[in-house]
mmCIF file of C-alpha atoms and ligand atoms in Angstrom:
data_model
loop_
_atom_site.group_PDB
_atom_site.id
_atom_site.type_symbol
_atom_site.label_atom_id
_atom_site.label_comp_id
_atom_site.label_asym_id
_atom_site.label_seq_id
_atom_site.Cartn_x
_atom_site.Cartn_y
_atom_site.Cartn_z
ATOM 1 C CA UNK A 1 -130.837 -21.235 33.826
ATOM 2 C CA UNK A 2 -127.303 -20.215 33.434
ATOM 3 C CA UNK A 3 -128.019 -17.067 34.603
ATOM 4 C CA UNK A 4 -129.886 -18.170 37.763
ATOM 5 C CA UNK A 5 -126.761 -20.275 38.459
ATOM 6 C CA UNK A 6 -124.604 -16.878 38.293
ATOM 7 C CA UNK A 7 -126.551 -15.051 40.445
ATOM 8 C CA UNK A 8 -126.888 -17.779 42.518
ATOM 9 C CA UNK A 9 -122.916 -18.332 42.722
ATOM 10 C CA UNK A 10 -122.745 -14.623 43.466
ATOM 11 C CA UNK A 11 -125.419 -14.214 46.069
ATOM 12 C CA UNK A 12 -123.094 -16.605 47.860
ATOM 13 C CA UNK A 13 -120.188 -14.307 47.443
ATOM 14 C CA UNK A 14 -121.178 -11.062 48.511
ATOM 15 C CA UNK A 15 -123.622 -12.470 51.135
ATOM 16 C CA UNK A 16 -122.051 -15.109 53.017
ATOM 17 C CA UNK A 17 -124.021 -14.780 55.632
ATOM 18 C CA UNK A 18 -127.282 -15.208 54.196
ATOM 19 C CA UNK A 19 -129.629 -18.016 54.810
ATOM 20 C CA UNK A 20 -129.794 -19.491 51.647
ATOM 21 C CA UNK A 21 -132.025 -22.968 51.171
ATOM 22 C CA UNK A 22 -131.160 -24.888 47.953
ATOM 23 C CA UNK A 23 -133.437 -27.110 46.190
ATOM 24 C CA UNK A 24 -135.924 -26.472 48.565
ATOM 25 C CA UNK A 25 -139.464 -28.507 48.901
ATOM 26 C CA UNK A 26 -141.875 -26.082 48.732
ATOM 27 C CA UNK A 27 -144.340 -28.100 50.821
ATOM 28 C CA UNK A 28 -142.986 -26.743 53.885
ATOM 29 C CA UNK A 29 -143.571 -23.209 52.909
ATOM 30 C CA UNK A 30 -147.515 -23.217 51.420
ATOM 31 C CA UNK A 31 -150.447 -23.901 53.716
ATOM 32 C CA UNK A 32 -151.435 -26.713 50.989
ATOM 33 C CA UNK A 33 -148.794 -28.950 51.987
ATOM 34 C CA UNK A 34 -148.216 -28.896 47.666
ATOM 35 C CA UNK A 35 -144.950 -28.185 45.969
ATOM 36 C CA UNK A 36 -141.580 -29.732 45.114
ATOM 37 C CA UNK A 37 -138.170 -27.655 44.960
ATOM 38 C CA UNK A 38 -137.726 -24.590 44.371
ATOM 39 C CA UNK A 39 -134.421 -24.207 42.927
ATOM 40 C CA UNK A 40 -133.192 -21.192 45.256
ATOM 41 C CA UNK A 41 -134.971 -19.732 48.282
ATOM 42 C CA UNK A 42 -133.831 -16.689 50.059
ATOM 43 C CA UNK A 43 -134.385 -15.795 53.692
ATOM 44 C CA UNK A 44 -133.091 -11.943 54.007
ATOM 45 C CA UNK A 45 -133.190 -10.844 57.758
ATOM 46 C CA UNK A 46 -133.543 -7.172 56.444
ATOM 47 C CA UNK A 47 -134.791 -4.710 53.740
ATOM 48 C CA UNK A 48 -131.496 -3.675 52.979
ATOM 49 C CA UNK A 49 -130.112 -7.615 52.419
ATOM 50 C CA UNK A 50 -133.751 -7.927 50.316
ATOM 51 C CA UNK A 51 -132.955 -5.328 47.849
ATOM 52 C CA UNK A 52 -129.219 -6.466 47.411
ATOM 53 C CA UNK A 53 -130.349 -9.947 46.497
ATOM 54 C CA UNK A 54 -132.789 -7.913 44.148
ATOM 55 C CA UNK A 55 -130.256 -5.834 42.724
ATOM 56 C CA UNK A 56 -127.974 -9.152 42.096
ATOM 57 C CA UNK A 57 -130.795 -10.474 40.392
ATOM 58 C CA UNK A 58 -131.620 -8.140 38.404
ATOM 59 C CA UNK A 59 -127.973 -7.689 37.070
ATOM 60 C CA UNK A 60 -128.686 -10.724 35.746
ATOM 61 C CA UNK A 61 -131.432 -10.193 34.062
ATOM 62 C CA UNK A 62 -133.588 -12.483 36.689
ATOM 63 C CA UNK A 63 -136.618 -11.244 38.597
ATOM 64 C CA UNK A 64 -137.441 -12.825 41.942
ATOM 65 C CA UNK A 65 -140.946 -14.816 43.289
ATOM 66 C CA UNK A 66 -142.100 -13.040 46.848
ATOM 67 C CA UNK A 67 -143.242 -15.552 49.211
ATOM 68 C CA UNK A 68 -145.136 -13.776 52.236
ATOM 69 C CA UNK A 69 -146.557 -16.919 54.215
ATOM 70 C CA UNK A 70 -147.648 -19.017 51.047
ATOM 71 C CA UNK A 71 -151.299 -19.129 52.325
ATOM 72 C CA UNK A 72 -152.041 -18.213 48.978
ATOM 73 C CA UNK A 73 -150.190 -20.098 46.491
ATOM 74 C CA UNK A 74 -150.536 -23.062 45.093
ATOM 75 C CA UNK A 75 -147.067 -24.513 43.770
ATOM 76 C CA UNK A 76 -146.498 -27.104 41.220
ATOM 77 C CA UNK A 77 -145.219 -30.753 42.418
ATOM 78 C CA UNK A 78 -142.724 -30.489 39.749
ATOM 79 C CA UNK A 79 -141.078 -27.966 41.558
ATOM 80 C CA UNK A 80 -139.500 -24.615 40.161
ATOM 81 C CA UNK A 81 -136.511 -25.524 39.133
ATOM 82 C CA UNK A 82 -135.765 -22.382 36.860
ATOM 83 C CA UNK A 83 -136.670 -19.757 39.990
ATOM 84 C CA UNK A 84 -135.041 -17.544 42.937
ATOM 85 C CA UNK A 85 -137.610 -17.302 45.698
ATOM 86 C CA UNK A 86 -137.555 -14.719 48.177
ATOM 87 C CA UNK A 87 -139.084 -14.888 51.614
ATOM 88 C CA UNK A 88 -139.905 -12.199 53.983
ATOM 89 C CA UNK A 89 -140.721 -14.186 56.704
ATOM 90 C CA UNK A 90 -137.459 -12.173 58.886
ATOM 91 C CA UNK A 91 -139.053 -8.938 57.543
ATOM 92 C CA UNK A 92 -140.827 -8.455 60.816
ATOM 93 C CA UNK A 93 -140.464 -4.704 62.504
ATOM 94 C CA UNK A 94 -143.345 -3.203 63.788
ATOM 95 C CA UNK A 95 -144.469 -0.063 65.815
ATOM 96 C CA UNK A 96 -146.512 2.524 66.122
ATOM 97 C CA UNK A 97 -145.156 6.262 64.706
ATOM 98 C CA UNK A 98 -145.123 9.260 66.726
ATOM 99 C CA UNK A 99 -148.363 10.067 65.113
ATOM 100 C CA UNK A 100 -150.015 7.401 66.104
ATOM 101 C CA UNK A 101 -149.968 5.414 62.869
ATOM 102 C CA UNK A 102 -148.210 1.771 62.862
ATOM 103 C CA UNK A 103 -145.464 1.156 60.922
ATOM 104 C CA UNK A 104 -145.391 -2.494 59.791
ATOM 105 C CA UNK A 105 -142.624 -4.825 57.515
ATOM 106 C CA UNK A 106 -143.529 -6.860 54.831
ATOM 107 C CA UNK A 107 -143.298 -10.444 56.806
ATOM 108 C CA UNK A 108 -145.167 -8.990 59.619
ATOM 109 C CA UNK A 109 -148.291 -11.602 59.997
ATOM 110 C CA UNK A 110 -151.535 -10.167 59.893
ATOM 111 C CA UNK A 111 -152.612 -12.201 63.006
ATOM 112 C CA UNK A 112 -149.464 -10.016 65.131
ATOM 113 C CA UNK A 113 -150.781 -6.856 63.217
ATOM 114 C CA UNK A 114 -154.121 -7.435 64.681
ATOM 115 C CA UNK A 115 -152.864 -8.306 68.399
ATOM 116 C CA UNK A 116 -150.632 -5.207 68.384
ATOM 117 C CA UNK A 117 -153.090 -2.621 67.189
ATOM 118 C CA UNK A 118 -155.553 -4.154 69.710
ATOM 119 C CA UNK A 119 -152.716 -3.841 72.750
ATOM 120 C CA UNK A 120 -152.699 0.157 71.223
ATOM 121 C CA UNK A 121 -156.245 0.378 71.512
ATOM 122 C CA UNK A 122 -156.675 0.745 67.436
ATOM 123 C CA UNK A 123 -159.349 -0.708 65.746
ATOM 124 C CA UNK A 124 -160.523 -1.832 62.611
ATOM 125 C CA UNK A 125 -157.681 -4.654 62.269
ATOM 126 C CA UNK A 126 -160.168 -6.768 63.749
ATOM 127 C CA UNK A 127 -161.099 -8.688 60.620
ATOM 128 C CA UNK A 128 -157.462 -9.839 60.032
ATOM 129 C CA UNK A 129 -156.688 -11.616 63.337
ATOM 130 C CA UNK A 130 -157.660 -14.942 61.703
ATOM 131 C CA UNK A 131 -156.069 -14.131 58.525
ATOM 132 C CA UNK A 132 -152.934 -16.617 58.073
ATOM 133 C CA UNK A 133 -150.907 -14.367 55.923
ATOM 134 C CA UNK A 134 -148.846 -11.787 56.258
ATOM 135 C CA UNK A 135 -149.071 -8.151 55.713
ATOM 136 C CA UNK A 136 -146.705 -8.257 52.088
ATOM 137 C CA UNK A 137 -149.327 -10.882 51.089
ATOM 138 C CA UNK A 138 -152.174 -9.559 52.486
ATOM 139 C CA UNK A 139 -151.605 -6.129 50.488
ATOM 140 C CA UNK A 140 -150.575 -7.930 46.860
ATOM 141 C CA UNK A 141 -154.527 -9.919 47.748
ATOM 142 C CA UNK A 142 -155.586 -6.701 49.838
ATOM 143 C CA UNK A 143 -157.046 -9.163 52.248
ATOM 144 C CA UNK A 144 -160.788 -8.939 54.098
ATOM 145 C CA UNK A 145 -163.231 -10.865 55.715
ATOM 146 C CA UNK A 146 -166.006 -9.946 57.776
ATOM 147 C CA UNK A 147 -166.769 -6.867 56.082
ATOM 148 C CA UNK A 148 -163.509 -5.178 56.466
ATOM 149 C CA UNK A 149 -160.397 -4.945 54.245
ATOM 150 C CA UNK A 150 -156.559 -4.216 54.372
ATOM 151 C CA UNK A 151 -157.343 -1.226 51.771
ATOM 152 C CA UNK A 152 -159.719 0.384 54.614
ATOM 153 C CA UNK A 153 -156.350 0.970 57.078
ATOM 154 C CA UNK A 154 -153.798 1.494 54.601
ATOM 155 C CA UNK A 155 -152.542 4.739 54.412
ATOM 156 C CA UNK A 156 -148.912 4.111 52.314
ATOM 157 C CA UNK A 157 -146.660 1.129 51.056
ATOM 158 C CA UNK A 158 -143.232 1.289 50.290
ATOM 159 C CA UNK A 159 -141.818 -1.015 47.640
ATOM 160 C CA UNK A 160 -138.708 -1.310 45.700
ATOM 161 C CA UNK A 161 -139.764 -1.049 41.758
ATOM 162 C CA UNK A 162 -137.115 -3.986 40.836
ATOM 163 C CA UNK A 163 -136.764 -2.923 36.976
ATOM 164 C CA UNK A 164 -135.756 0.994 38.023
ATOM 165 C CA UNK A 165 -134.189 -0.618 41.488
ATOM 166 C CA UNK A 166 -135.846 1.981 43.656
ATOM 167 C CA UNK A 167 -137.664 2.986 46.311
ATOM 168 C CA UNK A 168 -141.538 3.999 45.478
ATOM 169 C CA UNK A 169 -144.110 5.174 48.820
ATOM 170 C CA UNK A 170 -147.860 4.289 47.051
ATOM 171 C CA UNK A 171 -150.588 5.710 48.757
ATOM 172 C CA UNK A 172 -153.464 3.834 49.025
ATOM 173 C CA UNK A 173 -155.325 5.325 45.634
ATOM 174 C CA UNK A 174 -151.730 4.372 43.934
ATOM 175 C CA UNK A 175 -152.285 0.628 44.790
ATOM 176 C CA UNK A 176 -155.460 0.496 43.203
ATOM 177 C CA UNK A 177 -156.715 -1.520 45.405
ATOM 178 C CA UNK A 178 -159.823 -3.777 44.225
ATOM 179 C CA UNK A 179 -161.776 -7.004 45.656
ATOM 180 C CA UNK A 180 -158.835 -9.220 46.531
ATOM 181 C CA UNK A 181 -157.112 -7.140 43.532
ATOM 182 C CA UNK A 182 -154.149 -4.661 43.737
ATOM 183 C CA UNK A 183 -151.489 -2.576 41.471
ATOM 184 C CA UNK A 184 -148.849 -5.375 43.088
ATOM 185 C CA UNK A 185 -151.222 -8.436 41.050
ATOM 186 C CA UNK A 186 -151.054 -6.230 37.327
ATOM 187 C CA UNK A 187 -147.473 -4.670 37.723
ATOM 188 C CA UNK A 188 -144.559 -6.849 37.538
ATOM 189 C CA UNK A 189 -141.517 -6.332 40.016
ATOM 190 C CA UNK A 190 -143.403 -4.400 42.808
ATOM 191 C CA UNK A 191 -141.797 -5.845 46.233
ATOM 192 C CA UNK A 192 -143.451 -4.747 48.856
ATOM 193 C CA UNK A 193 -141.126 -3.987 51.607
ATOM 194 C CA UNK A 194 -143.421 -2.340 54.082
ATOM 195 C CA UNK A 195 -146.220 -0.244 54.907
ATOM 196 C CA UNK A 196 -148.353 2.473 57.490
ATOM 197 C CA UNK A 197 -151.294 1.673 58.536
ATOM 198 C CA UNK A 198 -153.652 4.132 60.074
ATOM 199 C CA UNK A 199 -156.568 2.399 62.182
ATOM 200 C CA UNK A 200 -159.091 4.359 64.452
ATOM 201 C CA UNK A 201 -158.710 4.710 67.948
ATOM 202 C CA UNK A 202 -160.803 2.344 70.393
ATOM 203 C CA UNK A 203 -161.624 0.152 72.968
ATOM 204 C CA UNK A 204 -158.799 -2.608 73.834
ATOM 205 C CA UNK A 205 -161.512 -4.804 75.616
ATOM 206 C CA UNK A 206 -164.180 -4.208 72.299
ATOM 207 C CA UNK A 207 -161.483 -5.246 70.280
ATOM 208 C CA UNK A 208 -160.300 -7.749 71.951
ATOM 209 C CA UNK A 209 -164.079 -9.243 72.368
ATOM 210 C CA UNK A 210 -164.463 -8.529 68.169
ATOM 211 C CA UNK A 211 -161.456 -10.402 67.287
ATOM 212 C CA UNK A 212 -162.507 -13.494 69.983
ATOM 213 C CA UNK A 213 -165.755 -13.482 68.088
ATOM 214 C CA UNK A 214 -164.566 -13.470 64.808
ATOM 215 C CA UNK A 215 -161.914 -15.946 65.409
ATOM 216 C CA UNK A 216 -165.145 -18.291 66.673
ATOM 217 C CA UNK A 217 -166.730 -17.986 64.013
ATOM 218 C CA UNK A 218 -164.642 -18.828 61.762
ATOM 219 C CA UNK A 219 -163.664 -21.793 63.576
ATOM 220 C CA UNK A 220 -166.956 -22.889 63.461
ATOM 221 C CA UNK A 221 -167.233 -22.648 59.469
ATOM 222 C CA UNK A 222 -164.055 -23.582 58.507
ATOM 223 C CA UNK A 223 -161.940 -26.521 57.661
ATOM 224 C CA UNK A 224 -158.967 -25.350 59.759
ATOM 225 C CA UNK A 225 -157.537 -28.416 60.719
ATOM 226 C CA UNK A 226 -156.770 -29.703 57.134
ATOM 227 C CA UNK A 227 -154.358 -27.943 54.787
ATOM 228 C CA UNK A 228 -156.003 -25.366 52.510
ATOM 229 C CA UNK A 229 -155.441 -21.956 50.665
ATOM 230 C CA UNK A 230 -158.269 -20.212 51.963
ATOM 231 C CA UNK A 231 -160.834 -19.616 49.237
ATOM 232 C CA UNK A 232 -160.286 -21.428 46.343
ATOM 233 C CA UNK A 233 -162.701 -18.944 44.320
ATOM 234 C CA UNK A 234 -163.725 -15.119 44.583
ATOM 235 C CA UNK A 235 -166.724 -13.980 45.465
ATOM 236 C CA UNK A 236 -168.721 -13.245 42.337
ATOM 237 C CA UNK A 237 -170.515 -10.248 42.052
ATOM 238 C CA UNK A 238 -174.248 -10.730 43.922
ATOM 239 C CA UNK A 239 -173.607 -14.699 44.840
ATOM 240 C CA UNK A 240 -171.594 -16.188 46.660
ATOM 241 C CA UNK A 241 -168.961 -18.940 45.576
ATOM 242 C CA UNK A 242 -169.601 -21.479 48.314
ATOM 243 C CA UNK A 243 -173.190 -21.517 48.266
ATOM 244 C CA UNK A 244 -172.876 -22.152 44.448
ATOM 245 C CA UNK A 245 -170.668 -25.169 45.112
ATOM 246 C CA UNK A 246 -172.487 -26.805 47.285
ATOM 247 C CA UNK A 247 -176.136 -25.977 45.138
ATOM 248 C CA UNK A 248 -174.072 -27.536 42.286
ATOM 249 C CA UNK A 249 -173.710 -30.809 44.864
ATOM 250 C CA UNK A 250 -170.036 -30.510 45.246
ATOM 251 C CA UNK A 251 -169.532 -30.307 48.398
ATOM 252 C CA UNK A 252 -167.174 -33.482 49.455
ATOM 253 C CA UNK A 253 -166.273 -33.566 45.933
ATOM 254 C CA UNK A 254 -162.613 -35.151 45.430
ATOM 255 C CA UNK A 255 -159.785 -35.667 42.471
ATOM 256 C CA UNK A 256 -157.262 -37.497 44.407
ATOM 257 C CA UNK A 257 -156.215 -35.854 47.604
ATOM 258 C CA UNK A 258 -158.237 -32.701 46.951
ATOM 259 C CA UNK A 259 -161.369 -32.236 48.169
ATOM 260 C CA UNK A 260 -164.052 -30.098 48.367
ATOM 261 C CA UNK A 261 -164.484 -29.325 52.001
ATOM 262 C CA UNK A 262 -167.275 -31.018 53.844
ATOM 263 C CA UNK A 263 -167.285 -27.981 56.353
ATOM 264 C CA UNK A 264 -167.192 -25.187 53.920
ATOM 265 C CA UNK A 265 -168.109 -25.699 49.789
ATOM 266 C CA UNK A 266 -165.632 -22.448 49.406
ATOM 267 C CA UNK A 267 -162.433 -24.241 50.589
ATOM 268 C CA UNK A 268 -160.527 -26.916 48.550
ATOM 269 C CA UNK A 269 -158.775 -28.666 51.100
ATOM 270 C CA UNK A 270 -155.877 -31.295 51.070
ATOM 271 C CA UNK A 271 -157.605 -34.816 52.622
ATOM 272 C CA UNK A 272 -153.700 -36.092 52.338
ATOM 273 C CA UNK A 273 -151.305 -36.806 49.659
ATOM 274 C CA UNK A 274 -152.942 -34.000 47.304
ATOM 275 C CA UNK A 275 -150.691 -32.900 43.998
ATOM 276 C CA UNK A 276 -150.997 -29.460 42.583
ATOM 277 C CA UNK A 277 -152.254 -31.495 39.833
ATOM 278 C CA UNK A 278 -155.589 -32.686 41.433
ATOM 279 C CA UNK A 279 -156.240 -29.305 43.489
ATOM 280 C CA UNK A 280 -156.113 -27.765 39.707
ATOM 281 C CA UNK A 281 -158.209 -30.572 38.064
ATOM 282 C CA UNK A 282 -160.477 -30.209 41.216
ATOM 283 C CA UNK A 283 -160.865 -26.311 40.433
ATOM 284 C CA UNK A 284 -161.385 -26.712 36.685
ATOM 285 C CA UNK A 285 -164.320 -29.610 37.598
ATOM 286 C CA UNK A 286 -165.672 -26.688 40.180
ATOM 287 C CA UNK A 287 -165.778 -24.040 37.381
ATOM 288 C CA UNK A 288 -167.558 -25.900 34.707
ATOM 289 C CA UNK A 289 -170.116 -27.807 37.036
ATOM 290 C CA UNK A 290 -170.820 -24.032 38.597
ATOM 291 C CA UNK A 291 -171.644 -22.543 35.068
ATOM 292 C CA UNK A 292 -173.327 -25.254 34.069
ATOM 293 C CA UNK A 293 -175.925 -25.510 36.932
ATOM 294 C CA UNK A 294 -175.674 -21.196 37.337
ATOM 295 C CA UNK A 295 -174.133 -19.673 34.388
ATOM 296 C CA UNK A 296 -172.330 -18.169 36.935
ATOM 297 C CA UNK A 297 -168.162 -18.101 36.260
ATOM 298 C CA UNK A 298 -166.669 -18.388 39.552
ATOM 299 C CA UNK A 299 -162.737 -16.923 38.982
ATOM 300 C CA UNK A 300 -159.652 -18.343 41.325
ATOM 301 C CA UNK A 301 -158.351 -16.184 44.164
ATOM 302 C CA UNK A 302 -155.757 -19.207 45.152
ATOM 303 C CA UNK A 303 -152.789 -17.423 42.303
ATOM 304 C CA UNK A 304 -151.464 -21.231 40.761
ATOM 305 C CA UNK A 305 -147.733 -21.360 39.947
ATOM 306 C CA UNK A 306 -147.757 -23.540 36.708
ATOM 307 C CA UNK A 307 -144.192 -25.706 36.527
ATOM 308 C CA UNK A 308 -143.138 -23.808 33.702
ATOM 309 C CA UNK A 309 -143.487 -20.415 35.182
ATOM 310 C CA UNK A 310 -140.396 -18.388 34.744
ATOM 311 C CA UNK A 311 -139.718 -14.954 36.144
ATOM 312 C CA UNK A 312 -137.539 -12.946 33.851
ATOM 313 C CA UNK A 313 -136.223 -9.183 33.948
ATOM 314 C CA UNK A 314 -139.300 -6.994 34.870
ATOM 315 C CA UNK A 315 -141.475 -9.854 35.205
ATOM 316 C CA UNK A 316 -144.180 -10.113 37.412
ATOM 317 C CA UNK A 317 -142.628 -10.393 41.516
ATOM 318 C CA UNK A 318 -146.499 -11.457 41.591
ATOM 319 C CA UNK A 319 -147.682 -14.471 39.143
ATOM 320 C CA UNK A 320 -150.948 -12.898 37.638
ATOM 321 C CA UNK A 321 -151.264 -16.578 36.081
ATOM 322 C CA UNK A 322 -154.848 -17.267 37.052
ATOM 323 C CA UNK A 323 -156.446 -21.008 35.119
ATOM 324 C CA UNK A 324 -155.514 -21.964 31.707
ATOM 325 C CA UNK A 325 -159.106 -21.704 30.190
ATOM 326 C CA UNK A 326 -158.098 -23.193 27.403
ATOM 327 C CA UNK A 327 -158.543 -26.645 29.681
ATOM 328 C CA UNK A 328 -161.950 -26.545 29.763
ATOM 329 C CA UNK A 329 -163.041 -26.249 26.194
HETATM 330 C C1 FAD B 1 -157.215 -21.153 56.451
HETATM 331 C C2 FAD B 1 -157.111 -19.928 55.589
HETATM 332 C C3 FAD B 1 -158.005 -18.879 55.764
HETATM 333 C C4 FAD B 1 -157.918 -17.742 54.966
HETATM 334 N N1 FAD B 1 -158.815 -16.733 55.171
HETATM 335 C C5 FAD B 1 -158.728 -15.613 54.413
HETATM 336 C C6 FAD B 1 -159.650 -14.530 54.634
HETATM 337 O O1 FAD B 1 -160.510 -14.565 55.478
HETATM 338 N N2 FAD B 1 -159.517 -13.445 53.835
HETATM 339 C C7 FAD B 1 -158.554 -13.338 52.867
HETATM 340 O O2 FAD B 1 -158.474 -12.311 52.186
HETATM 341 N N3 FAD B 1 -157.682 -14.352 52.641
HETATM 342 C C8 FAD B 1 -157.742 -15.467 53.400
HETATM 343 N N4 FAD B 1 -156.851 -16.487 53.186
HETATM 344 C C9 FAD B 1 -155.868 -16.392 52.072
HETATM 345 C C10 FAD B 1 -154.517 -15.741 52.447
HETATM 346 O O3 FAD B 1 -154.224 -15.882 53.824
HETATM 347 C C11 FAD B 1 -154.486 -14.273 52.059
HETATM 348 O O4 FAD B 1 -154.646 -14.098 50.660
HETATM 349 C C12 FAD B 1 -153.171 -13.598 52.461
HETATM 350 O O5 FAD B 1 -153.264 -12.223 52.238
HETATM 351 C C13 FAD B 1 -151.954 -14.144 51.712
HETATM 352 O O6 FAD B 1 -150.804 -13.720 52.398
HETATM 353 P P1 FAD B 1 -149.446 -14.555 52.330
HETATM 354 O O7 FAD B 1 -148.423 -13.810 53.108
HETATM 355 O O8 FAD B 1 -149.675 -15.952 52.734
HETATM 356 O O9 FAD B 1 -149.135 -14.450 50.789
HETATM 357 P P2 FAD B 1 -148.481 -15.560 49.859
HETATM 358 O O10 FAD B 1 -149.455 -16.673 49.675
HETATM 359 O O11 FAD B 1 -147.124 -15.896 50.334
HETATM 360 O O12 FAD B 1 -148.370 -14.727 48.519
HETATM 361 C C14 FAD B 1 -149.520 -14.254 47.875
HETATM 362 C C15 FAD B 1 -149.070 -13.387 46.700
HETATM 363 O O13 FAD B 1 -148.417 -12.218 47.198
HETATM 364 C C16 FAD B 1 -147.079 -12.128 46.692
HETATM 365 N N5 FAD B 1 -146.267 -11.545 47.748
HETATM 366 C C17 FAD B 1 -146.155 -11.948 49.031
HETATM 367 N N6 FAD B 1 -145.380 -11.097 49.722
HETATM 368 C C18 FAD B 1 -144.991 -10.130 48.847
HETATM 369 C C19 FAD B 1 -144.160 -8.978 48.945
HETATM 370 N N7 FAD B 1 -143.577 -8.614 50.093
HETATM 371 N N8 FAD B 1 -143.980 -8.212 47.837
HETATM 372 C C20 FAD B 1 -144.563 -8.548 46.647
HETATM 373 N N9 FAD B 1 -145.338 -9.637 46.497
HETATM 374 C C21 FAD B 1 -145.550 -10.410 47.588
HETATM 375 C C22 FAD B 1 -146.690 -13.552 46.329
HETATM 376 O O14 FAD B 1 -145.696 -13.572 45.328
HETATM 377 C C23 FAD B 1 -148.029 -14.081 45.827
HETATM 378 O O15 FAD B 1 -148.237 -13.644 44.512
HETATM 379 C C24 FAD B 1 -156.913 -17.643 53.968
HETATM 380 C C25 FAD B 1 -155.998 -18.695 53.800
HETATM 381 C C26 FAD B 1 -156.097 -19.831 54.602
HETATM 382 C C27 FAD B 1 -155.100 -20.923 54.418
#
């Protein structure tokens, strides 16, 4: 705590300039509409100001959160008082390379990603048009939908390994990626500052048709006009999590202000008022009613800050905290 205060004190110093948000309600920044101050957040307008605030940290002895566009986070109403957040929401430079590949920041959302590879006549980015993250995000979850994934266009990411405090390029095979699974989720202080993507070359107008239809379709299934996370649970292996929920009769299900959505079983979505406490109690009740009616284990993909998370020297940039288990027994 005193350390955070240090580095917070000297952040100040050296980067006047910096927009620096104190005691900030984390509300604002998830797509749950959950979360009470964070004690520091960060909002660098460039790679280079990113990895100074790192380096600050990390002199003393403090590891930062990355927050991408929180669409996948749920944050604790208690707040985070004992944490530097970091956003990359400024991060946002993106083009295409003289070989045709595009070049993309961290804070670049997926949804602009999509748009400008269709305006370049790439395609494959399709999937990711209705994706409300961004592209640091959507690598540490290696997003997909639709049958296509962020793993299938990646060719490199660059991040800034915060315990050596330097530069690494991964290529794809060196991010491991996995089912909404990468290296970023397992190894602690990865930030990913930016990455080349390499997408095949096609038809703007079949694109641009793909994406419409896509973006219709999931308009029609899901609960997009009520705050969410996305899906609450992974897909397990030969089922599928929604269909579970709602064969266990929990669709509309509610603790509190969470609920169940009435549009999709897969979403947990917040009716108003929810706390990180009932969208947690709402996912244990999910888990055990699902393996009791299945035996099927259904595992979170929403990553749950707990209010006593603290990020320490070479700790996770990523929380890999997943549910306490020990809840349900
Ligand atoms: C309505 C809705 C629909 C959705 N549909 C889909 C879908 O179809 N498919 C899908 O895969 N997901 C979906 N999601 C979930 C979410 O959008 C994705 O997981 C997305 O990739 C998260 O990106 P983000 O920028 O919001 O990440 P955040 O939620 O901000 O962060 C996610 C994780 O990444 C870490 N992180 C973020 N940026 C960095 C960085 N630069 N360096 C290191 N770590 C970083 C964070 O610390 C955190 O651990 C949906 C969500 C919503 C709300």
């Amino acid at each position: 705590m005193e350390n955070l205060e240090k580095a917070i004190a000297e952040i100040k110093k050296q980067m006047p300039g910096l927009r620096l948000l104190e005691n900030e309600p984390l509300a604002g920044h998830s797509s749950f509409r959950i979360g009470g101050p964070v004690r520091a957040l960060a909002v660098p307008s460039s790679v280079m100001s990113l990895t100074k605030i790192c380096a600050i940290l990390k002199d003393h002895q403090l590891a930062p959160l990355l927050l991408g566009n929180g669409t996948n986070l749920l944050f604790p109403d208690e707040g985070l008082s004992e944490l530097f957040i970091i956003s990359t929401e400024k991060l946002t430079k993106l083009f295409l390379l003289p070989d045709g590949a595009i070049y993309a920041e961290a804070g670049v959302p997926l949804a602009k990603l999509a748009s400008f590879a269709q305006q370049n006549g790439l395609a494959g980015l399709e999937f990711a048009s209705g994706i409300p993250g961004s592209l640091g995000g959507g690598c540490v979850m290696n997003a997909g939908a639709y049958g296509g994934e962020l793993k299938d266009l990646i060719e490199s990411v660059v991040c800034y390994y915060l315990p050596e405090q330097r530069l690494y390029e991964l290529t794809k095979e060196q991010c491991r990626f996995g089912y909404r699974s990468s290296l970023f989720q397992t190894l602690g202080g990865c930030v990913i500052l930016s990455a080349v993507l390499r997408p095949a070359a096609g038809d703007k107008e079949e694109i641009a048709a793909k994406m419409r239809e896509l973006n219709e379709r999931r308009r029609e299934k899901q609960p997009l006009d009520l705050p969410s996370a996305g899906s609450a649970f992974k897909r397990p292996e030969g089922y599928y999590a929604a269909a579970l929920i709602e064969e266990a009769g929990l669709k509309g299900y509610a603790v509190g202000g969470a609920q169940v959505s009435e549009k999709h079983a897969g979403f947990i979505v917040n009716t108003g008022g929810a706390t990180s406490h009932d969208v947690h109690e709402l996912m244990l009740y999910i888990r055990k009613t699902v393996y009791e009616k299945s035996g099927v284990r259904l595992d979170p993909e929403i990553l749950i800050l707990p209010p006593d998370y603290k990020l320490e020297d070479h700790g996770p940039a990523v929380p890999g905290h997943r549910i306490d288990l020990r809840k349900e027994e």
